[in-house]
PDB file of C-alpha atoms in Angstrom:
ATOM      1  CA  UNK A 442       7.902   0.954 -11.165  1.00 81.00           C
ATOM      2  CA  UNK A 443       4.972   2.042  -8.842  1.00 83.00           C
ATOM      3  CA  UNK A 444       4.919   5.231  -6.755  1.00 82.00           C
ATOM      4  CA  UNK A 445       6.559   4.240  -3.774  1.00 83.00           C
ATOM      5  CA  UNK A 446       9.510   2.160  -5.720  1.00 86.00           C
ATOM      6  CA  UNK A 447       9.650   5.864  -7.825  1.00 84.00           C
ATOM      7  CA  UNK A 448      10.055   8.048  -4.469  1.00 82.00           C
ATOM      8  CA  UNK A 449      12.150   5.323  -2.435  1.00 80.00           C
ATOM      9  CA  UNK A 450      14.963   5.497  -5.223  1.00 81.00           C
ATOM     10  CA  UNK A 451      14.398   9.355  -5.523  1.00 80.00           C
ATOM     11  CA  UNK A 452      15.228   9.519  -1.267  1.00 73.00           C
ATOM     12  CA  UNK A 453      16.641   6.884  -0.020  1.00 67.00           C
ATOM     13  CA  UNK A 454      18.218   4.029  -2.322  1.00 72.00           C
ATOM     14  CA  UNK A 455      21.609   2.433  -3.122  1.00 83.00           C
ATOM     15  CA  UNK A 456      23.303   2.120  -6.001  1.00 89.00           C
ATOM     16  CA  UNK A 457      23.410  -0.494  -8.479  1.00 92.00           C
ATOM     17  CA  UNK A 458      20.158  -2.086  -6.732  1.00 92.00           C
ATOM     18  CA  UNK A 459      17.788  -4.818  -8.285  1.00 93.00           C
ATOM     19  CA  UNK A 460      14.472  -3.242  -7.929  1.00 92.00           C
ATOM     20  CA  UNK A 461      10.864  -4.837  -7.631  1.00 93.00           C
ATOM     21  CA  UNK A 462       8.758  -5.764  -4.299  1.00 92.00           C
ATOM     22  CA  UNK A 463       5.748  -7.483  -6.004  1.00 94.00           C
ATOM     23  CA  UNK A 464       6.337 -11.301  -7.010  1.00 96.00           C
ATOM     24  CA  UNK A 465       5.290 -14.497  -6.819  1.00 97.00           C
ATOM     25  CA  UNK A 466       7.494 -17.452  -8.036  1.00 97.00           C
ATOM     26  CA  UNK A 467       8.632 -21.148  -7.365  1.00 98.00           C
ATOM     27  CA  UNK A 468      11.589 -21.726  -4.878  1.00 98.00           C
ATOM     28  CA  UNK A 469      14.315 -22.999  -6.529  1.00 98.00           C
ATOM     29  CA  UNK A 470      17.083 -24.028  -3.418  1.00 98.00           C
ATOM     30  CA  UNK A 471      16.845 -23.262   0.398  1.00 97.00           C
ATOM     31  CA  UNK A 472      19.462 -22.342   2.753  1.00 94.00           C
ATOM     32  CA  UNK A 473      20.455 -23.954   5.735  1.00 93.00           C
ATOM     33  CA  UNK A 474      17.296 -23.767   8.687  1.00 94.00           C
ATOM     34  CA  UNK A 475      14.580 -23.075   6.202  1.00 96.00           C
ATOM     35  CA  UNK A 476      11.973 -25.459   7.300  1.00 96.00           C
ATOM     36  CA  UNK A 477       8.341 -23.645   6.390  1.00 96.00           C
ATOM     37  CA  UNK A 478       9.191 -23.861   2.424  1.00 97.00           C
ATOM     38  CA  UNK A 479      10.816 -26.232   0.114  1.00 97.00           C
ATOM     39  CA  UNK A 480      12.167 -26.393  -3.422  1.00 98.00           C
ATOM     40  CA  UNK A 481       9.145 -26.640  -5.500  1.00 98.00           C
ATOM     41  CA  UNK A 482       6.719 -24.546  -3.633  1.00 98.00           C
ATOM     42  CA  UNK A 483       5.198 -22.131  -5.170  1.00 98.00           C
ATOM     43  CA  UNK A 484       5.279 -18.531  -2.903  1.00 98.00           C
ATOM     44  CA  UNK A 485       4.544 -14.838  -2.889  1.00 97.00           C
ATOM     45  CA  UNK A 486       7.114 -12.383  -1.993  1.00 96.00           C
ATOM     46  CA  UNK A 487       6.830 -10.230   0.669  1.00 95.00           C
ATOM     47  CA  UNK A 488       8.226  -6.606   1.138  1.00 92.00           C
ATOM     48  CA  UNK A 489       6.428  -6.238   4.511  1.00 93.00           C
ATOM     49  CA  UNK A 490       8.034  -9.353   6.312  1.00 93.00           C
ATOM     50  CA  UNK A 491       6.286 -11.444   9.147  1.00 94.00           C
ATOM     51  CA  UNK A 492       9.364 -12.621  12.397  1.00 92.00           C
ATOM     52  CA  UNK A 493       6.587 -13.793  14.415  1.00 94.00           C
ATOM     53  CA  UNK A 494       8.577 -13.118  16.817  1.00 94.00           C
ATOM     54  CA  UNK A 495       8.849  -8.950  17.256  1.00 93.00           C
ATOM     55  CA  UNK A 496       6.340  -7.033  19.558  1.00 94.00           C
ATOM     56  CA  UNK A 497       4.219  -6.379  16.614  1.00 93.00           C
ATOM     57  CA  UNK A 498       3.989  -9.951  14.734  1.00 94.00           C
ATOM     58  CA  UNK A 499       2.672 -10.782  18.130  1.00 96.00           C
ATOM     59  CA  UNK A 500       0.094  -7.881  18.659  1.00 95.00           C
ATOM     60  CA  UNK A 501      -3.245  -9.037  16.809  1.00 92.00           C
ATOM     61  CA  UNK A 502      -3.967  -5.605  15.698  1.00 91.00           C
ATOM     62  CA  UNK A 503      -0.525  -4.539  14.264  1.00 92.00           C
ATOM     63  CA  UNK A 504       2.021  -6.021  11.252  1.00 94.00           C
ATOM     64  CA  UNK A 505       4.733  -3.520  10.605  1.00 92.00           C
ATOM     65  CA  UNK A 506       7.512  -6.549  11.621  1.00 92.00           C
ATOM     66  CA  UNK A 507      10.727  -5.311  12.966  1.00 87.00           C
ATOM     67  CA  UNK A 508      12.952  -6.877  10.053  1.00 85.00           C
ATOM     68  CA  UNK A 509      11.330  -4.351   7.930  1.00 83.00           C
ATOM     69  CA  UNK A 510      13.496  -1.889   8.849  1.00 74.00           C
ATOM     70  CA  UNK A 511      16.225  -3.826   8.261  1.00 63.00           C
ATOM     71  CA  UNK A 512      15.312  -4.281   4.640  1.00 61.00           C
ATOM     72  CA  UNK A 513      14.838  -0.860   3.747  1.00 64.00           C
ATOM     73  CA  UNK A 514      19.184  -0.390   4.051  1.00 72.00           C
ATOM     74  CA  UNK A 515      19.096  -2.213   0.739  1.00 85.00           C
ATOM     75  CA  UNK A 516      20.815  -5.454   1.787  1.00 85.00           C
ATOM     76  CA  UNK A 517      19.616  -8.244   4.017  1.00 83.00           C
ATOM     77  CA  UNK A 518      18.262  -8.425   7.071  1.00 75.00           C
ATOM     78  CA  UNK A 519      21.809  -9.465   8.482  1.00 79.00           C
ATOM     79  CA  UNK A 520      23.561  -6.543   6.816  1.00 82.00           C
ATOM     80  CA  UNK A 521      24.985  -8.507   3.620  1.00 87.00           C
ATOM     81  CA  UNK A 522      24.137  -8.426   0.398  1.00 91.00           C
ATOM     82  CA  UNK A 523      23.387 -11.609  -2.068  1.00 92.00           C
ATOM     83  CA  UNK A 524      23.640 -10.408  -5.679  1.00 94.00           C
ATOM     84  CA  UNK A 525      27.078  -9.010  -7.120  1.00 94.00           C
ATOM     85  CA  UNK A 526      28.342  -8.340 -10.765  1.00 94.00           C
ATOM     86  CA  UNK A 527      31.545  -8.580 -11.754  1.00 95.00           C
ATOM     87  CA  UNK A 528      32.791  -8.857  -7.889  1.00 93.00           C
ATOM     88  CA  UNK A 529      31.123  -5.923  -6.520  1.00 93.00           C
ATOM     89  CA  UNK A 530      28.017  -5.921  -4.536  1.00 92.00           C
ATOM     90  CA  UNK A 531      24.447  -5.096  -5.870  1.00 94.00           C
ATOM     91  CA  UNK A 532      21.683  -3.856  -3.860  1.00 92.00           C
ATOM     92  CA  UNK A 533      18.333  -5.107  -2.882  1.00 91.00           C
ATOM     93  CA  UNK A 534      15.314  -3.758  -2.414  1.00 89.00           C
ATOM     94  CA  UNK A 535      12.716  -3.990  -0.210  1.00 87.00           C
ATOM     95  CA  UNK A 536      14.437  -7.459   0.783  1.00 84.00           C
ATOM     96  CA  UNK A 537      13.058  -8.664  -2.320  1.00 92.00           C
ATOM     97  CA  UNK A 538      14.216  -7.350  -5.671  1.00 93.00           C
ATOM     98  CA  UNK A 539      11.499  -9.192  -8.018  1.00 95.00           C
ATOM     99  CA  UNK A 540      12.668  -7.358 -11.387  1.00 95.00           C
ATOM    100  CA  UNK A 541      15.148 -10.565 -11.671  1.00 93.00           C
ATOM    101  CA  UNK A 542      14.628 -14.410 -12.884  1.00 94.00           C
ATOM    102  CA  UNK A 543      15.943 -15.198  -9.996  1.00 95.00           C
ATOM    103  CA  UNK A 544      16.118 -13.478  -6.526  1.00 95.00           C
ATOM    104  CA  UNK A 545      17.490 -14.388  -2.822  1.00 94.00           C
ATOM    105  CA  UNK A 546      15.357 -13.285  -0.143  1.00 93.00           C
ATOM    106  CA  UNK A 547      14.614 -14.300   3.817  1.00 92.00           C
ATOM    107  CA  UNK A 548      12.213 -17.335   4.974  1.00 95.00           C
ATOM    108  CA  UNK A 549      10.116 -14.804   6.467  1.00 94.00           C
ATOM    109  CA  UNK A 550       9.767 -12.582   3.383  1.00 94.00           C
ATOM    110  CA  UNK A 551       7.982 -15.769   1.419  1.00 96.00           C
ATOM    111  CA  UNK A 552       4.535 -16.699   1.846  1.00 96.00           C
ATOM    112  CA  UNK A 553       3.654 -20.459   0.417  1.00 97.00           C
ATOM    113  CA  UNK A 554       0.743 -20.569  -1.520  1.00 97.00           C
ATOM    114  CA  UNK A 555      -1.543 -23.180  -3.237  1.00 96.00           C
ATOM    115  CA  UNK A 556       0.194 -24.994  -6.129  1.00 96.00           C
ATOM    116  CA  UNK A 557      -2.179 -24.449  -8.993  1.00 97.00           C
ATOM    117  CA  UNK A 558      -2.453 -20.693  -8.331  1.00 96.00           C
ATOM    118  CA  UNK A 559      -1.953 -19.018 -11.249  1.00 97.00           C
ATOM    119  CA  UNK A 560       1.975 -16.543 -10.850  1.00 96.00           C
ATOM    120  CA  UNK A 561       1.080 -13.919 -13.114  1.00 94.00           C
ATOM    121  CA  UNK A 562      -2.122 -12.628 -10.842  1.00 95.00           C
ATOM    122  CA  UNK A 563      -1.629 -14.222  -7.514  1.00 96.00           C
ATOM    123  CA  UNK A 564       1.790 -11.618  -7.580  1.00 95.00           C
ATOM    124  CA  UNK A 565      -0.699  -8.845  -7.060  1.00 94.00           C
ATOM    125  CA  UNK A 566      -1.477 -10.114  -3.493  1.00 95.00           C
ATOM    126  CA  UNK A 567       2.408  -9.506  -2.574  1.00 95.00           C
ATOM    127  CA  UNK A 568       1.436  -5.455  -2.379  1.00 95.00           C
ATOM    128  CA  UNK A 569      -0.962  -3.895  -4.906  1.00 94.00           C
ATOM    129  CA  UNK A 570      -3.965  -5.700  -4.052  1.00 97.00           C
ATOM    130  CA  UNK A 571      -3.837  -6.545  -0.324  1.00 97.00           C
ATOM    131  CA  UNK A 572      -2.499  -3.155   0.767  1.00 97.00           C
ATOM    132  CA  UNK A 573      -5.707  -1.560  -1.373  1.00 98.00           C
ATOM    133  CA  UNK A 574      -8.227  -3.976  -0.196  1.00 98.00           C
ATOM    134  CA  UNK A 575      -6.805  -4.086   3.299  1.00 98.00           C
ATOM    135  CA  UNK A 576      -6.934  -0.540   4.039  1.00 98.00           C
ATOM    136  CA  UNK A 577     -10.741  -0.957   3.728  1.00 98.00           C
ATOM    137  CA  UNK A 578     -11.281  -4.058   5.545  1.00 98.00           C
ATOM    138  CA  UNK A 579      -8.174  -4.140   8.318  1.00 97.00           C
ATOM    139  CA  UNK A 580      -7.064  -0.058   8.606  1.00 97.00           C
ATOM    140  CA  UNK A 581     -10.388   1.674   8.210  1.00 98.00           C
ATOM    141  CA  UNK A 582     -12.961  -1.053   8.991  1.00 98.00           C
ATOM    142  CA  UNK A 583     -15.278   0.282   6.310  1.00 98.00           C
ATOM    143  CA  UNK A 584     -19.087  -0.218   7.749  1.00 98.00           C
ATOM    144  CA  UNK A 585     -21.784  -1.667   5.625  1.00 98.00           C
ATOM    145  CA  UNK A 586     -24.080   1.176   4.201  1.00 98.00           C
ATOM    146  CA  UNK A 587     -21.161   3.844   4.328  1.00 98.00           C
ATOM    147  CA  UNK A 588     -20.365   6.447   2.205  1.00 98.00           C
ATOM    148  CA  UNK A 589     -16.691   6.384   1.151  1.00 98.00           C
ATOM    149  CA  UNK A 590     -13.821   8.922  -1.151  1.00 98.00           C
ATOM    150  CA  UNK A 591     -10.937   7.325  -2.852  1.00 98.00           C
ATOM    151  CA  UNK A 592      -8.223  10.139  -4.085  1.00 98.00           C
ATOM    152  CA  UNK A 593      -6.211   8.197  -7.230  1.00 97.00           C
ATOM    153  CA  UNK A 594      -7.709   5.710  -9.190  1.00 98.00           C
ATOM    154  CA  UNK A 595      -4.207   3.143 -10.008  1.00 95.00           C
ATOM    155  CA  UNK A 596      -4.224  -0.388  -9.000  1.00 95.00           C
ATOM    156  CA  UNK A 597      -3.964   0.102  -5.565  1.00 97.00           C
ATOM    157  CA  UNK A 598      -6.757   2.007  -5.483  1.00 98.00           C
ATOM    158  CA  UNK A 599      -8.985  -0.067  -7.645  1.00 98.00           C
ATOM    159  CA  UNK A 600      -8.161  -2.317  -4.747  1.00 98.00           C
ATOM    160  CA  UNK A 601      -9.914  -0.004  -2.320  1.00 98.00           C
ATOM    161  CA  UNK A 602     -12.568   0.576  -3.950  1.00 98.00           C
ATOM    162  CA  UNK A 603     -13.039  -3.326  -4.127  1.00 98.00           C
ATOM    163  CA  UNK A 604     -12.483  -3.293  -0.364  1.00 98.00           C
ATOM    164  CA  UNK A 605     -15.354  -1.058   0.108  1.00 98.00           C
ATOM    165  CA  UNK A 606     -17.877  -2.647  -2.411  1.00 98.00           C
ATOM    166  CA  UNK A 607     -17.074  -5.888  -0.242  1.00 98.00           C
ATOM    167  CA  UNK A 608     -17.824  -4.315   3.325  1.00 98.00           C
ATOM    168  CA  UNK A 609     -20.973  -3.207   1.829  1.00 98.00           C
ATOM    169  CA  UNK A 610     -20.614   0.426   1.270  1.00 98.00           C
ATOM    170  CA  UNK A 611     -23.635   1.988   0.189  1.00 98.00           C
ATOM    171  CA  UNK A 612     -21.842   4.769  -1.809  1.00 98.00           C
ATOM    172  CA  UNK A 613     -18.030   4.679  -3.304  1.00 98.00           C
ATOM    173  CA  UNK A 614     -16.973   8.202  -5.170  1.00 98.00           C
ATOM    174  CA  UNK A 615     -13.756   8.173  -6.990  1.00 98.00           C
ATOM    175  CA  UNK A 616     -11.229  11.323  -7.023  1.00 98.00           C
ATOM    176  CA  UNK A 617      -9.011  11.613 -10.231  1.00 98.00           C
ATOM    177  CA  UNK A 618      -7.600  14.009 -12.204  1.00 97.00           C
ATOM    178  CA  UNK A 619      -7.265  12.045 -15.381  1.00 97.00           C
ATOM    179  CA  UNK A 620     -10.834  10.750 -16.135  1.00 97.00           C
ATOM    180  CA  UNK A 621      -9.567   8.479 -18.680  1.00 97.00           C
ATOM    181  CA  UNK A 622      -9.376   6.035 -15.177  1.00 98.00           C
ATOM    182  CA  UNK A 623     -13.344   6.240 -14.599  1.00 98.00           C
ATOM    183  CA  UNK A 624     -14.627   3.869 -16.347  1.00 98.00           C
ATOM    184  CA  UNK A 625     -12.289   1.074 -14.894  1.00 98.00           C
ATOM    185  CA  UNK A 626     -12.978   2.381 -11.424  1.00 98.00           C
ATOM    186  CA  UNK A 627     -16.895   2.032 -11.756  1.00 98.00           C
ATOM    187  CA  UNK A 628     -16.066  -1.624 -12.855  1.00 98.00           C
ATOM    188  CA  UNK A 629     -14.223  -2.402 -10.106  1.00 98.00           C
ATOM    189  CA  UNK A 630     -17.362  -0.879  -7.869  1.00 98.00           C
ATOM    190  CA  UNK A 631     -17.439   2.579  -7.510  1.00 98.00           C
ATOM    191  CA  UNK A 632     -20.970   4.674  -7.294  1.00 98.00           C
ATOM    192  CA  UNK A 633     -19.446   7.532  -9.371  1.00 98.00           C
ATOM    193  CA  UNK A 634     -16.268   9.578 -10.237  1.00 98.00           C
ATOM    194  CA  UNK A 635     -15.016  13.273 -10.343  1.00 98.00           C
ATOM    195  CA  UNK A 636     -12.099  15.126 -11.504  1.00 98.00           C
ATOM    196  CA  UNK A 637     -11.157  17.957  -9.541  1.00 97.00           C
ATOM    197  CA  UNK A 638     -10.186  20.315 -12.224  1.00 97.00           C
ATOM    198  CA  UNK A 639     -13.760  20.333 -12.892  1.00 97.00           C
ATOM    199  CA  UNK A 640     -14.803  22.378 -10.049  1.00 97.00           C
ATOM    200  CA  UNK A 641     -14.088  26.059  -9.007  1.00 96.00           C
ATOM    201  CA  UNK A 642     -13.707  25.099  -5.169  1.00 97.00           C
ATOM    202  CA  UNK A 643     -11.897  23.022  -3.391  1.00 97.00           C
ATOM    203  CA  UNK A 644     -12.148  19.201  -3.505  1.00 97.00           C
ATOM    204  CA  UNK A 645     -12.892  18.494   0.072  1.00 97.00           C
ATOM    205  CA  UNK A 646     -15.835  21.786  -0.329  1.00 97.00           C
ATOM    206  CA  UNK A 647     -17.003  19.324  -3.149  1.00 98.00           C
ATOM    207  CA  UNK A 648     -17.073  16.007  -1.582  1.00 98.00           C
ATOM    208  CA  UNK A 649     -19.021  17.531   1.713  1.00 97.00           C
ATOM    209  CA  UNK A 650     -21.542  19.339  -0.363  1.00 97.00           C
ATOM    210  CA  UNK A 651     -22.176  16.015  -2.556  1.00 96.00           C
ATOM    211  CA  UNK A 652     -22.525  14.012   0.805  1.00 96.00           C
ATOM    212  CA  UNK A 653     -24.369  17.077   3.631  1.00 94.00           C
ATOM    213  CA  UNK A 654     -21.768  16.674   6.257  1.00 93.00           C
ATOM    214  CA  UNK A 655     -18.677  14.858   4.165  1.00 96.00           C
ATOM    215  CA  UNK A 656     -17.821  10.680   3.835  1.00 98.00           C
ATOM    216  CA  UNK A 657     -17.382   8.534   7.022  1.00 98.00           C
ATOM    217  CA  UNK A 658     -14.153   6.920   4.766  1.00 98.00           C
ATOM    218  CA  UNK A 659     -11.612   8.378   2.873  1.00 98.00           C
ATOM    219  CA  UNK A 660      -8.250   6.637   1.186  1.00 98.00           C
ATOM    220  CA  UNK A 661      -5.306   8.671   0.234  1.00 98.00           C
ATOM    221  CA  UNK A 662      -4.059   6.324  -2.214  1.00 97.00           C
ATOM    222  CA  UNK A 663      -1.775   9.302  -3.996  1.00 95.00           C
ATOM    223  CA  UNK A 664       1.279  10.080  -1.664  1.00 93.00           C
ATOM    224  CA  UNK A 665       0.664  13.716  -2.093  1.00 94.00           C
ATOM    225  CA  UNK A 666       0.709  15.651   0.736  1.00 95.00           C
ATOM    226  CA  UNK A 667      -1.922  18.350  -0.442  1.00 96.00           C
ATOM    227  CA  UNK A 668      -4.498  15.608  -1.125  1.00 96.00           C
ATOM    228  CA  UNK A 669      -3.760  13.965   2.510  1.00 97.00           C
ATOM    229  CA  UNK A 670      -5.021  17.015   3.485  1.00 96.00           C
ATOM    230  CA  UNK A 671      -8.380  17.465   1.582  1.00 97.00           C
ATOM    231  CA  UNK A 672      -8.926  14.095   2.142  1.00 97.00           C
ATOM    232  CA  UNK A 673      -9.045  14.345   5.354  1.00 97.00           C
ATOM    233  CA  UNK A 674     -11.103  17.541   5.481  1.00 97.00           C
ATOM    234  CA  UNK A 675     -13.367  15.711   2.985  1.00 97.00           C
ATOM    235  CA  UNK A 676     -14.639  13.582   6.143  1.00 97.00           C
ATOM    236  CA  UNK A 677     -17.347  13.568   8.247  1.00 96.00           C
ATOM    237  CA  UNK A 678     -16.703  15.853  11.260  1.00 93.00           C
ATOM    238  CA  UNK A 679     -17.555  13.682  13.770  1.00 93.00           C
ATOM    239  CA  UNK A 680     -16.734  10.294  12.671  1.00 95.00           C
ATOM    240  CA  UNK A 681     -15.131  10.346   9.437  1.00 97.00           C
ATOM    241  CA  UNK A 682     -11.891   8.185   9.175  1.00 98.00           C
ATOM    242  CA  UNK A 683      -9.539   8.773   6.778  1.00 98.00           C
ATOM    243  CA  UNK A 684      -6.390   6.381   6.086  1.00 98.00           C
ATOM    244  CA  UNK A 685      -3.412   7.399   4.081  1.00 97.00           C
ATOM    245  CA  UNK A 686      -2.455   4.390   1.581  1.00 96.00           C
ATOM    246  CA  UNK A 687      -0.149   5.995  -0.677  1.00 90.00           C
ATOM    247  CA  UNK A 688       3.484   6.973   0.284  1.00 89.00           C
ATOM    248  CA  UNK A 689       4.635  10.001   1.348  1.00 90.00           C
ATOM    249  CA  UNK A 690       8.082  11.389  -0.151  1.00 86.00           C
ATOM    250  CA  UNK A 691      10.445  10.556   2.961  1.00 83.00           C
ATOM    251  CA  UNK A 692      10.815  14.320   5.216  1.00 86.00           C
ATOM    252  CA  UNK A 693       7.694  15.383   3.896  1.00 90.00           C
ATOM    253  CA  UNK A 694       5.526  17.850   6.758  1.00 93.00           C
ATOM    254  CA  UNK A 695       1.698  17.595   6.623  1.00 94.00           C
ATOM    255  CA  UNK A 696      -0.102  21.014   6.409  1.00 94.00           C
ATOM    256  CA  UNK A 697      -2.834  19.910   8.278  1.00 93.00           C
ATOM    257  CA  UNK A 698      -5.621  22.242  10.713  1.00 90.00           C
ATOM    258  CA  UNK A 699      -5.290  21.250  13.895  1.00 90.00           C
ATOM    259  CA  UNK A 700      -9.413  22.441  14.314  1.00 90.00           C
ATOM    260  CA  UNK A 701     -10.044  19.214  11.854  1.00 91.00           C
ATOM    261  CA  UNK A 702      -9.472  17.200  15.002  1.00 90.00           C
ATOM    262  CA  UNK A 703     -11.339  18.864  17.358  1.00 90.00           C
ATOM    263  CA  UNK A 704     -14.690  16.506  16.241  1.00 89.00           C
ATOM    264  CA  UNK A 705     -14.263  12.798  16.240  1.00 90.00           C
ATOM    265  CA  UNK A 706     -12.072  12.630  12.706  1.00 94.00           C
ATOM    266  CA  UNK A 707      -9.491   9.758  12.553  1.00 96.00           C
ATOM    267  CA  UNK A 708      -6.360  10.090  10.724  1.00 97.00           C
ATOM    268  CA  UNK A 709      -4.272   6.513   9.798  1.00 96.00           C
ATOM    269  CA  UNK A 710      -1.418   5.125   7.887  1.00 95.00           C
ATOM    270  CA  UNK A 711      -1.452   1.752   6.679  1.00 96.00           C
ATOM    271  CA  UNK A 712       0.987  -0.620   5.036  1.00 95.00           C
ATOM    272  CA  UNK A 713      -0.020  -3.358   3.367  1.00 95.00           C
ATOM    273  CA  UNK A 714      -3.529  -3.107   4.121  1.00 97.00           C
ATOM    274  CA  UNK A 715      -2.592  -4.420   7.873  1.00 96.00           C
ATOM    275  CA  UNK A 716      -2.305  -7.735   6.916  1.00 96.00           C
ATOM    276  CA  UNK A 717       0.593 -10.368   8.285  1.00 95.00           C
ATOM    277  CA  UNK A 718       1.401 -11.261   5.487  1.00 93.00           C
ATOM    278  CA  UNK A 719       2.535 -15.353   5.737  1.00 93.00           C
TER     279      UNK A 719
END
């Protein structure tokens, strides 16, 4: 389970539900007006669907599809669910339930991809990787010769940090409290790492005094609301940008100054590193 699957089931899931929203696979059988895929093919799942149809598969600049909502009730996107045991109705999630051998999910939740691709890493592209690598190259636009922060050092933001190295950031410093991630980070491209517990002041004091005026990009890639925060204090006050990657717990306030934006700072949200995803 990642971090968002954790807090989703903590706020907002049905019960019994099929969980998993990363997958790749081969389709097995297609229902009646499929016409884009075919038994055979392989695909990646998608959590994030694409309509192309809604006011945002059509807007260049935007992907949060309308049918997304949908899938977040735990059944399909026309209110019914496809999985039961013994006669009674099991949930889905995300509108794609990949912890099963087999799953049932909408023609615009399946992306088809090249037939000798590899399943067991081309899955990563159905969340962990895109949405890290995206929020650098789609959400923030990360500028060659930059200076950037990434707070939490998983998988997704490995993928960030990857993101950055490939727009050409000059300087990539990851945040982490448990150091034992450090070493995997610098492989992935990172400049340099710190731990905040190893300071007496706060981590966005840190991060400005390391950089003389704080980073242009910063990636939330936690969920926490206390490190939204000093991430985005961490940036530069007149043009830093700062994107939140990681998901908040759903009803959760920010405790944010409201002098932070009287300078130039961006705050974003991203989801799924603004790609579309078929």
């Amino acid at each position: 389970l990642c971090g968002t699957e954790m807090k989703v089931l903590e706020d907002k899931a049905l019960y019994p539900i099929i969980m998993g929203h990363e997958g790749a696979g081969i389709v097995e059988s297609v229902g009646e007006g499929v016409s884009t895929v075919k038994p055979g093919d392989k695909v990646i799942t998608l959590f994030l669907p694409q309509c192309g149809e809604c006011a945002s598969c059509l807007n260049s600049e935007d992907n949060f599809c309308i049918q997304f909502k949908q899938s977040q009730t735990s059944l399909m996107s026309d209110g019914t669910s496809r999985f039961t045991c013994k006669g009674k109705p099991v949930y889905h999630f995300a509108n794609t339930s990949t912890f099963s051998e087999y799953t049932v999910l909408s023609e615009i939740s399946v992306a088809k991809i090249d037939a000798v691709a590899p399943l067991e890493k081309v899955c990563l592209i159905s969340c962990g990787f895109s949405t890290g690598y995206g929020a650098a190259i789609n959400t923030a636009k990360v500028t060659p010769g930059s200076t950037c922060a990434v707070f939490g050092l998983g998988g997704v933001g490995l993928s960030v940090i990857m993101g950055c190295k490939a727009a050409g950031a000059a300087r990539i410093i990851g945040v982490d409290i448990n150091k034992d991630k450090f070493e995997k980070a610098k492989e992935a491209g990172a400049t340099e790492c710190i731990n905040p517990r190893d300071f007496k002041k706060p981590i966005q004091e840190v991060l400005v005094d390391m950089t003389g005026a704080g980073v242009e990009f910063c990636f939330e890639v936690i969920g926490n609301p206390e490190m939204v925060a000093a991430a985005f204090a961490s940036c530069h006050e007149s043009h830093g940008v700062c994107v939140i990657v990681g998901l908040l717990k759903f009803g959760v306030q920010l405790n944010i100054s409201g002098w932070l934006f009287f300078s130039g700072r961006t705050l974003k949200g991203s989801v799924y590193g603004g790609w579309k995803g078929r």
